[in-house]
Coordinates of C-alpha atoms in Angstrom, one line a residue:
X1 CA 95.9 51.4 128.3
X2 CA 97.4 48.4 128.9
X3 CA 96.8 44.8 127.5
X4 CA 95.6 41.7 129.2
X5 CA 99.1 40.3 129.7
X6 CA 98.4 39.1 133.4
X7 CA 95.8 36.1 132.7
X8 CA 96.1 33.0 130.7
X9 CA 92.1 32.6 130.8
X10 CA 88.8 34.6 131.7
X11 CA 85.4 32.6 132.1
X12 CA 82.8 36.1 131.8
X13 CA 79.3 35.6 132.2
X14 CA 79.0 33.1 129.3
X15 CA 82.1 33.6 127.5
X16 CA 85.6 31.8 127.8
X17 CA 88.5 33.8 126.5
X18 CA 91.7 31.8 126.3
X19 CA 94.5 34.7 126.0
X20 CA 97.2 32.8 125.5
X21 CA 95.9 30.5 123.1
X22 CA 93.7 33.2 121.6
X23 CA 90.4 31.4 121.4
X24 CA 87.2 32.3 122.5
X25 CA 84.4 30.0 123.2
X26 CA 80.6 30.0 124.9
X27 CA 79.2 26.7 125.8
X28 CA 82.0 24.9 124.1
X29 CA 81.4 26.5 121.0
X30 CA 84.7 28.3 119.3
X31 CA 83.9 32.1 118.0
X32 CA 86.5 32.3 115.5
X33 CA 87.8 35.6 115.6
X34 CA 90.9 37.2 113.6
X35 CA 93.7 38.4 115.1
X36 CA 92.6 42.2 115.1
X37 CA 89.1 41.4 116.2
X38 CA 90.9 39.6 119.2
X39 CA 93.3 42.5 120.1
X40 CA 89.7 44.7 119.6
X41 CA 88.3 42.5 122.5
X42 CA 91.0 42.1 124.7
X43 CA 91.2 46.1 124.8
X44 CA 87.3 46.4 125.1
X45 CA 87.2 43.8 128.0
X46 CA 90.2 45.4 129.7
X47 CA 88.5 48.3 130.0
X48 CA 85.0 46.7 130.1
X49 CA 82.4 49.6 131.2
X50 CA 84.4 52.1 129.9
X51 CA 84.5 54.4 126.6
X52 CA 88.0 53.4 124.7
X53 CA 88.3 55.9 121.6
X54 CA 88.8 55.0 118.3
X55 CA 92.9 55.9 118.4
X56 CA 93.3 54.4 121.6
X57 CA 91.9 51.2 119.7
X58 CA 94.2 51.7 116.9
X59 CA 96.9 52.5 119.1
X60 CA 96.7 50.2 122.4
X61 CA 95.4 46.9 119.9
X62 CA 96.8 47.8 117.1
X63 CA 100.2 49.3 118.0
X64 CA 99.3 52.1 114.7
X65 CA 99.8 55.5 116.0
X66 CA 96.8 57.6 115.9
X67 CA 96.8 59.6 112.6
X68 CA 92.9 60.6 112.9
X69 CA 91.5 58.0 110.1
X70 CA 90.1 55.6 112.3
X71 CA 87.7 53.7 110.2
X72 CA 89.5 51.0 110.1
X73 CA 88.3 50.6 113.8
X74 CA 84.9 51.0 113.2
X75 CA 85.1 48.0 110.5
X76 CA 86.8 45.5 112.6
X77 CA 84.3 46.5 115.2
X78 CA 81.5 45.5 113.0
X79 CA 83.0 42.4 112.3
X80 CA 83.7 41.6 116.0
X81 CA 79.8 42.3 116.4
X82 CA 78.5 40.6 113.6
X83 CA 80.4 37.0 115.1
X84 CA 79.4 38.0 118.8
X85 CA 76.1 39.0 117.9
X86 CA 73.3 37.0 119.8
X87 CA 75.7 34.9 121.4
X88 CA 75.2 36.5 124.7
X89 CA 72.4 38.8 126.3
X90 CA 74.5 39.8 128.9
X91 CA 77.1 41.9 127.1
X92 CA 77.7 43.9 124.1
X93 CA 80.2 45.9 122.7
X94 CA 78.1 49.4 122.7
X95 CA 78.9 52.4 120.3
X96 CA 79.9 55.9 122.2
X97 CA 78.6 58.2 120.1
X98 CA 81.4 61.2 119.2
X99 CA 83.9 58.7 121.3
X100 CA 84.3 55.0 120.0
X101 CA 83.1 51.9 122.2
X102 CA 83.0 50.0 124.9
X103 CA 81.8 46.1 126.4
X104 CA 79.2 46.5 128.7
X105 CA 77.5 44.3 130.7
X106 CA 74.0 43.7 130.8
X107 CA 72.9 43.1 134.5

């Protein structure tokens, strides 16, 4: 699992993610986001569509190795929701049950 080290900006539906500068905004807006909610997002939309387990998480955004307490994930995760919440209705970072989460779309 790699990180987003390729772009310097992503517009997404109705999200800008600036990943150089770290900032993400919607309609001009900043979401202010800390820097372990941002690594959680830039590994979520990486692999957008697609279930990234909680030790990948810790792993590939976090650069902890995977020691099976992975709570710490699920935490940041709810943070990262709690800011994103209702800002769009055409994504979502979705729970996997039994396998952690991913950012869907919402066509």
């Amino acid at each position: 699992m790699g990180m987003h080290s390729t772009y310097t900006a992503t517009h997404y539906k109705d999200l800008n993610i600036d990943w150089q500068a770290r900032a993400v905004t919607r309609h001009g807006e900043d979401i202010l986001l800390t820097p372990q909610e941002f690594a959680l997002l830039q590994v979520l939309f990486d692999h957008r569509g697609q279930a990234v387990s909680r030790g990948d998480l810790l792993h590939t955004a976090w650069g902890y190795p995977c020691i099976g307490i992975t709570r710490t994930v699920d935490v940041h995760v709810k943070r990262l929701r709690e800011k994103l919440e209702g800002v769009s209705d055409k994504w979502e970072v979705k729970t996997v049950w039994g396998v952690g989460y991913k950012f869907e779309t919402k066509e």
